[in-house]
Short mmCIF file of C-alpha atoms in Angstrom, two decimals:
data_model
loop_
_atom_site.label_atom_id
_atom_site.label_comp_id
_atom_site.label_asym_id
_atom_site.label_seq_id
_atom_site.Cartn_x
_atom_site.Cartn_y
_atom_site.Cartn_z
CA TRP U 1 -26.53 0.75 -4.88
CA LYS U 2 -27.84 0.01 -1.48
CA SER U 3 -30.95 -1.50 -0.17
CA ASN U 4 -32.63 -2.84 3.13
CA LEU U 5 -35.00 -5.80 3.59
CA GLU U 6 -36.90 -6.88 6.64
CA MET U 7 -36.85 -10.69 7.07
CA GLY U 8 -38.79 -11.94 10.15
CA ASP U 9 -37.05 -10.62 13.28
CA GLY U 10 -34.08 -9.71 11.35
CA HIS U 11 -32.94 -7.10 9.09
CA LEU U 12 -30.88 -7.62 5.73
CA ARG U 13 -28.63 -4.92 4.17
CA TYR U 14 -27.28 -5.54 0.84
CA GLN U 15 -25.18 -3.79 -1.81
CA ALA U 16 -23.87 -3.92 -5.29
CA GLY U 17 -21.30 -1.85 -7.14
CA LEU U 18 -19.41 -1.73 -10.37
CA SER U 19 -16.31 0.33 -11.56
CA TYR U 20 -14.14 0.58 -14.51
CA ASN U 21 -10.70 2.11 -14.70
CA TYR U 22 -8.55 2.77 -17.57
CA ALA U 23 -4.85 3.85 -17.22
CA GLY U 24 -2.25 3.88 -20.12
CA TYR U 25 0.97 5.44 -21.14
CA ASN U 26 1.42 6.76 -24.88
CA LYS U 27 5.07 5.93 -25.03
CA SER U 28 7.62 3.44 -23.72
CA LEU U 29 11.31 3.88 -22.62
CA ALA U 30 11.89 0.86 -24.86
CA ASP U 31 12.53 1.80 -28.50
CA GLY U 32 9.78 0.18 -30.73
CA TYR U 33 7.31 -0.42 -28.07
CA SER U 34 4.11 1.53 -26.90
CA GLY U 35 3.51 2.25 -23.24
CA ALA U 36 1.50 -0.29 -21.36
CA LYS U 37 -2.32 0.07 -21.24
CA GLN U 38 -4.90 -1.32 -18.69
CA HIS U 39 -8.37 -1.89 -18.40
CA HIS U 40 -9.59 -2.91 -14.69
CA ILE U 41 -13.13 -3.98 -14.05
CA HIS U 42 -14.12 -4.12 -10.39
CA VAL U 43 -17.49 -5.71 -9.07
CA THR U 44 -18.64 -5.58 -5.49
CA LEU U 45 -21.39 -7.62 -3.98
CA GLY U 46 -22.11 -7.54 -0.25
CA GLY U 47 -24.98 -8.57 2.34
CA LYS U 48 -25.16 -8.43 6.13
CA TYR U 49 -27.99 -10.02 8.10
CA GLU U 50 -28.52 -8.33 11.58
CA ILE U 51 -29.83 -11.17 13.78
CA ASP U 52 -30.59 -8.63 16.50
CA ASP U 53 -28.98 -5.55 17.99
CA ARG U 54 -25.74 -7.40 19.12
CA HIS U 55 -25.16 -9.95 16.36
CA ALA U 56 -24.91 -9.99 12.51
CA VAL U 57 -23.35 -12.24 9.77
CA GLY U 58 -22.45 -11.47 6.25
CA MET U 59 -20.28 -11.78 3.22
CA ASP U 60 -18.61 -9.31 0.89
CA THR U 61 -17.75 -10.56 -2.57
CA TYR U 62 -15.15 -8.78 -4.85
CA ILE U 63 -14.66 -9.65 -8.50
CA ASP U 64 -11.59 -8.06 -10.45
CA HIS U 65 -10.60 -8.52 -14.07
CA ILE U 66 -7.58 -6.80 -15.43
CA ASN U 67 -6.34 -6.56 -18.91
CA THR U 68 -2.86 -5.12 -19.87
CA SER U 69 -1.46 -4.68 -23.12
CA PHE U 70 1.15 -3.01 -25.31
CA SER U 71 2.49 -3.08 -28.92
CA ASP U 72 5.45 -3.00 -31.07
CA LEU U 73 6.10 -0.75 -34.13
CA GLU U 74 4.50 -3.38 -36.27
CA LYS U 75 1.26 -2.99 -34.31
CA VAL U 76 1.72 -6.55 -32.89
CA SER U 77 -0.30 -6.47 -29.78
CA TYR U 78 0.66 -8.46 -26.49
CA ASN U 79 -1.93 -9.07 -23.91
CA ASP U 80 -2.04 -10.27 -20.31
CA ASN U 81 -5.36 -10.99 -18.47
CA MET U 82 -5.90 -11.87 -14.91
CA SER U 83 -8.81 -12.32 -12.74
CA MET U 84 -9.62 -12.63 -9.02
CA LEU U 85 -12.63 -13.60 -6.92
CA THR U 86 -12.41 -12.71 -3.32
CA LEU U 87 -15.02 -13.96 -0.56
CA SER U 88 -15.05 -12.19 2.68
CA PRO U 89 -17.36 -13.65 5.23
CA PHE U 90 -17.80 -12.15 8.58
CA TYR U 91 -19.49 -12.21 11.93
CA THR U 92 -19.91 -8.96 14.19
CA VAL U 93 -20.84 -9.05 17.82
CA SER U 94 -21.13 -6.01 20.22
CA ALA U 95 -21.73 -5.47 23.97
CA GLY U 96 -23.49 -2.07 24.37
CA ASP U 97 -21.10 0.64 23.49
CA ASP U 98 -18.00 -0.95 25.16
CA PHE U 99 -17.16 -3.96 23.09
CA HIS U 100 -17.27 -4.44 19.37
CA ALA U 101 -15.78 -7.29 17.32
CA ARG U 102 -15.68 -8.19 13.53
CA LEU U 103 -14.48 -11.77 12.95
CA GLY U 104 -13.79 -12.79 9.44
CA GLY U 105 -11.31 -13.62 6.71
CA ASN U 106 -10.50 -13.27 3.02
CA VAL U 107 -10.29 -16.26 0.43
CA SER U 108 -9.12 -15.17 -2.83
CA PHE U 109 -9.20 -17.20 -6.00
CA SER U 110 -6.78 -15.95 -8.62
CA PHE U 111 -6.66 -16.94 -12.25
CA SER U 112 -3.31 -16.47 -14.26
CA ASP U 113 -1.66 -14.73 -11.24
CA GLY U 114 0.45 -17.20 -9.25
CA ALA U 115 -1.13 -19.16 -6.39
CA LYS U 116 -4.57 -19.95 -7.11
CA ILE U 117 -5.73 -19.70 -3.39
CA ARG U 118 -4.86 -17.18 -0.84
CA ILE U 119 -6.43 -17.12 2.69
CA SER U 120 -5.87 -14.14 5.14
CA PRO U 121 -7.61 -12.98 8.31
CA GLN U 122 -9.87 -10.00 8.75
CA VAL U 123 -10.34 -9.23 12.44
CA GLU U 124 -11.13 -5.85 14.19
CA LEU U 125 -11.63 -5.68 17.99
CA SER U 126 -12.12 -2.73 20.04
CA TYR U 127 -12.86 -2.26 23.79
CA GLU U 128 -13.55 0.89 25.92
CA LEU U 129 -12.28 0.27 29.39
CA THR U 130 -13.85 3.53 30.57
CA PRO U 131 -15.08 6.56 28.78
CA GLY U 132 -12.34 8.12 26.95
CA LEU U 133 -10.01 5.16 27.16
CA MET U 134 -10.10 2.46 24.33
CA LEU U 135 -8.06 -0.34 23.53
CA TYR U 136 -8.03 -1.78 19.80
CA GLY U 137 -6.42 -4.50 17.55
CA ASN U 138 -6.81 -5.41 14.19
CA VAL U 139 -5.45 -8.44 12.25
CA THR U 140 -5.94 -8.00 8.33
CA GLY U 141 -4.42 -9.26 5.13
CA GLY U 142 -5.19 -9.93 1.70
CA LYS U 143 -4.00 -9.46 -2.01
CA GLN U 144 -3.18 -5.90 -3.16
CA LEU U 145 -3.62 -5.50 -7.12
CA ASN U 146 -0.75 -3.38 -8.27
CA THR U 147 -2.50 -1.76 -11.12
CA LEU U 148 -0.99 0.94 -13.25
CA SER U 149 -3.04 3.61 -11.72
CA ARG U 150 -2.14 2.56 -8.30
CA MET U 151 1.70 2.43 -9.16
CA ALA U 152 1.42 5.70 -11.03
CA ALA U 153 -0.20 7.24 -7.86
CA LEU U 154 2.65 6.27 -5.72
CA SER U 155 5.20 7.69 -8.21
CA ARG U 156 4.45 9.35 -11.47
CA TYR U 157 7.99 8.42 -12.70
CA SER U 158 6.91 4.70 -12.80
CA ASP U 159 8.26 2.80 -15.92
CA PRO U 160 5.52 3.22 -18.42
CA PHE U 161 6.35 -0.14 -19.91
CA ALA U 162 6.23 -2.15 -16.70
CA MET U 163 3.56 -4.82 -15.51
CA HIS U 164 3.77 -5.15 -11.79
CA GLY U 165 3.24 -8.18 -9.67
CA ASN U 166 0.45 -8.31 -7.12
CA THR U 167 1.44 -8.17 -3.46
CA PHE U 168 0.00 -10.59 -0.82
CA SER U 169 -0.01 -10.07 3.01
CA PRO U 170 -0.83 -13.15 4.98
CA PHE U 171 -1.38 -10.90 7.97
CA ASN U 172 -0.76 -7.31 9.06
CA THR U 173 -1.42 -6.57 12.59
CA GLU U 174 -1.91 -3.23 14.64
CA MET U 175 -2.77 -2.85 18.05
CA GLY U 176 -2.95 0.35 20.28
CA ILE U 177 -4.75 2.55 22.62
CA ASN U 178 -6.77 5.66 22.23
CA ILE U 179 -7.22 8.34 25.05
CA GLY U 180 -9.79 11.09 24.91
CA PRO U 181 -11.11 13.48 23.95
CA PHE U 182 -10.23 15.41 27.33
CA GLN U 183 -10.51 19.19 27.02
CA GLY U 184 -10.17 18.89 23.34
CA PHE U 185 -6.96 16.69 23.40
CA THR U 186 -6.85 13.26 22.00
CA PHE U 187 -3.77 10.73 22.11
CA LYS U 188 -3.01 7.53 20.25
CA ALA U 189 -0.27 4.99 20.76
CA PHE U 190 0.21 1.92 18.43
CA THR U 191 2.38 -0.76 17.33
CA GLY U 192 2.18 -3.39 14.59
CA PHE U 193 3.86 -6.08 12.49
CA GLY U 194 3.25 -7.10 8.95
CA VAL U 195 4.45 -9.74 6.49
CA PHE U 196 4.20 -9.16 2.57
CA LYS U 197 5.03 -11.46 -0.25
CA ASP U 198 6.09 -9.92 -3.46
CA ASP U 199 6.18 -6.33 -2.06
CA GLN U 200 7.01 -3.96 -4.84
CA LEU U 201 10.29 -2.06 -3.89
CA THR U 202 11.73 0.59 -6.36
CA TYR U 203 15.42 0.15 -7.38
CA ILE U 204 17.93 2.16 -9.11
CA PRO U 205 19.10 0.04 -12.21
CA PHE U 206 22.59 -0.87 -12.94
CA VAL U 207 24.19 0.65 -16.06
CA GLY U 208 27.29 -0.19 -18.09
CA TYR U 209 28.77 2.83 -19.97
CA TRP U 210 30.41 2.00 -23.15
CA ASN U 211 31.32 5.52 -24.27
CA GLY U 212 31.78 4.53 -27.89
CA LEU U 213 34.73 2.33 -27.09
CA ALA U 214 35.40 -1.13 -28.24
CA ALA U 215 35.28 -2.62 -24.87
CA PRO U 216 33.03 -1.40 -22.12
CA ALA U 217 34.27 1.29 -19.68
CA PRO U 218 34.17 0.61 -15.90
CA THR U 219 30.70 -0.32 -14.89
CA THR U 220 28.81 1.76 -12.35
CA VAL U 221 25.38 2.30 -10.63
CA VAL U 222 23.19 5.36 -11.33
CA THR U 223 23.13 7.54 -8.20
CA PRO U 224 20.20 10.02 -7.43
CA THR U 225 21.57 13.44 -8.54
CA ALA U 226 19.85 16.80 -9.54
CA GLN U 227 20.18 15.71 -13.24
CA ASN U 228 18.60 12.16 -13.03
CA ARG U 229 16.35 12.44 -10.18
CA TYR U 230 13.06 12.37 -12.51
CA ALA U 231 14.28 9.20 -14.18
CA ALA U 232 11.93 6.20 -14.36
CA LEU U 233 11.48 4.05 -11.40
CA TYR U 234 11.68 0.36 -11.50
CA TYR U 235 10.16 -2.13 -9.42
CA ARG U 236 11.13 -5.70 -8.29
CA SER U 237 9.29 -8.06 -5.97
CA PHE U 238 10.79 -8.78 -2.61
CA ASN U 239 9.25 -10.61 0.38
CA THR U 240 9.27 -8.13 3.36
CA ARG U 241 8.30 -8.24 7.00
CA GLY U 242 8.77 -5.76 9.71
CA ALA U 243 7.59 -3.93 12.93
CA LYS U 244 6.47 -0.27 13.42
CA ILE U 245 5.59 1.80 16.35
CA GLY U 246 4.07 5.23 16.60
CA ALA U 247 2.01 7.92 18.54
CA GLU U 248 -0.16 10.74 17.57
CA VAL U 249 -1.72 13.74 19.65
CA ALA U 250 -4.32 16.06 18.43
CA TYR U 251 -6.03 19.11 19.95
CA GLN U 252 -9.39 20.80 18.73
CA TYR U 253 -10.47 24.06 19.78
CA ARG U 254 -14.31 24.17 19.18
CA SER U 255 -14.95 24.32 15.50
CA LEU U 256 -12.15 26.86 14.93
CA ALA U 257 -8.91 25.14 14.90
CA GLU U 258 -7.47 21.35 14.80
CA VAL U 259 -3.74 20.61 15.19
CA SER U 260 -1.99 17.20 15.37
CA ALA U 261 1.39 15.68 15.31
CA LYS U 262 2.12 12.11 14.44
CA GLY U 263 5.48 9.98 14.34
CA VAL U 264 5.89 6.42 13.25
CA PHE U 265 9.18 4.54 13.49
CA ALA U 266 10.11 1.43 11.64
CA PRO U 267 13.42 -0.34 11.94
CA GLN U 268 15.13 -1.01 8.65
CA LYS U 269 17.76 -3.77 7.93
CA ASP U 270 20.73 -2.55 6.06
CA GLU U 271 20.98 -5.61 3.84
CA ILE U 272 18.57 -7.12 1.47
CA ASN U 273 18.62 -10.68 -0.29
CA THR U 274 16.43 -11.80 -3.12
CA HIS U 275 16.05 -15.28 -1.33
CA GLU U 276 15.25 -14.20 2.17
CA TYR U 277 12.59 -11.93 3.88
CA TYR U 278 13.81 -8.28 4.20
CA ASN U 279 13.41 -6.88 7.80
CA GLY U 280 11.61 -3.54 7.49
CA PHE U 281 8.19 -2.23 7.39
CA THR U 282 7.31 -0.12 4.35
CA LEU U 283 6.47 3.51 5.21
CA GLY U 284 6.96 4.44 1.52
CA LEU U 285 8.90 3.94 -1.60
CA ASP U 286 11.86 5.74 -0.01
CA ARG U 287 12.02 3.42 2.88
CA PRO U 288 12.45 5.80 5.67
CA LYS U 289 12.97 4.72 9.17
CA TYR U 290 10.85 7.30 10.71
CA VAL U 291 8.05 9.84 9.39
CA LEU U 292 6.90 12.89 11.30
CA ASP U 293 3.56 14.55 10.35
CA PHE U 294 2.37 17.87 11.56
CA ASN U 295 -1.07 19.12 10.43
CA ALA U 296 -3.18 22.19 11.29
CA LYS U 297 -6.66 23.25 10.12
CA PHE U 298 -8.18 26.67 10.96
CA ARG U 299 -11.64 28.05 10.16
CA PRO U 300 -11.56 31.76 10.71
CA MET U 301 -15.05 31.99 9.01
CA ARG U 302 -17.56 29.37 8.04
CA PRO U 303 -16.98 29.54 4.34
CA LEU U 304 -13.02 29.40 4.66
CA THR U 305 -10.78 26.62 5.95
CA VAL U 306 -7.12 26.96 5.89
CA ARG U 307 -4.95 24.01 5.97
CA VAL U 308 -1.13 23.65 6.91
CA GLY U 309 1.04 20.59 6.78
CA LEU U 310 4.58 19.56 7.28
CA GLU U 311 6.10 16.05 6.82
CA VAL U 312 9.73 14.85 7.64
CA ARG U 313 10.94 11.56 6.33
CA GLY U 314 14.18 10.59 7.98
CA ASP U 315 16.90 8.00 7.36
CA ARG U 316 15.68 7.20 3.80
CA LYS U 317 17.24 4.45 1.71
CA ALA U 318 17.07 3.99 -2.18
CA LEU U 319 17.53 0.42 -3.17
CA TYR U 320 20.15 -0.09 -6.04
CA GLN U 321 21.32 -2.82 -8.39
CA LEU U 322 24.74 -4.22 -8.97
CA PRO U 323 26.10 -7.24 -10.99
CA THR U 324 27.44 -10.29 -9.32
CA SER U 325 30.40 -9.83 -11.19
CA ASP U 326 32.07 -6.33 -11.77
CA SER U 327 33.84 -7.55 -14.90
CA GLU U 328 30.83 -7.98 -17.09
CA SER U 329 28.42 -4.92 -17.56
CA ASN U 330 25.83 -7.55 -18.98
CA ALA U 331 25.88 -9.88 -16.13
CA ALA U 332 22.76 -12.06 -15.95
CA THR U 333 22.39 -12.01 -12.21
CA PHE U 334 22.51 -8.89 -9.76
CA ARG U 335 22.70 -8.18 -6.05
CA TYR U 336 21.06 -5.35 -4.22
CA SER U 337 22.28 -2.84 -1.71
CA PHE U 338 21.16 0.37 -0.19
CA TYR U 339 22.12 4.07 -0.88
CA THR U 340 21.53 6.43 2.03
CA MET U 341 19.58 9.56 0.94
CA SER U 342 19.32 12.78 2.77
CA ASP U 343 15.97 13.53 4.84
CA ALA U 344 13.16 14.90 3.04
CA VAL U 345 10.84 17.81 4.13
CA ASN U 346 7.63 18.32 2.41
#
């Protein structure tokens, strides 16, 4: 719901929204337990007061409440509740069509979810040096709620029994240059750096094989094969940070065709430690070092649009789990390493 209100020489725009999301699994991988089920209520409240054509102040407010539950065979229910209130005040200023800035931040108050207060920036800047040449920079951050529906959208093979931690980014920056359009061509080059606490990384779990013997057989780790490639994914929280660099070129011919090519490169460290920051910007659950995207859209006639796309994900890494002691299959502590996967073409 949105509305406007005239206030003296200024103009007030305000809005309100309410959404409800349910996600759940019928069964769990663990014997004797049902799959996790989750109710998510999200409330949005916002207002912006336009002082004049160049200046405005405002604040967006977000309220989230999440209930996660599961039950055992005796129908004993287990519940987990968390709530979060986020205040995002901002100030916007512009100088004609050349310069635009939005200066603000996020203050999140969490209940039953780790740190009670999280503060992060929300800054967006753009400046057009000359027609067709623009510089931009963003410094953002905030808390990402890793709900069941979000994690299932990332991978439909997520563990149906899992309750995921939430990720917080104290800052995530990106700056770049936009050129065009000139004769239908546009070009963009960018770079960025981000820091993430409790980033949810998938890993391949350690397994000890008994084979019906009195003593356990040599322990091993499950490696991706054609037989187990659809096994459930497990997540673990790691603190990550890393840089990225990329470019994109696009061409549009009237309203008949659009083609684009984009590449992003993010260096990845070959080692990971649960007590240290992992150096590698996340480009996906498979942690590729580079991603190439090619897309084309054609409109041979007005009612018909044909889209064609190709994605290449290179130098991918799968995180796997190993015990600190090879002599015990039920070791209480683990270390993590990487398994190199072949490139993927989608």
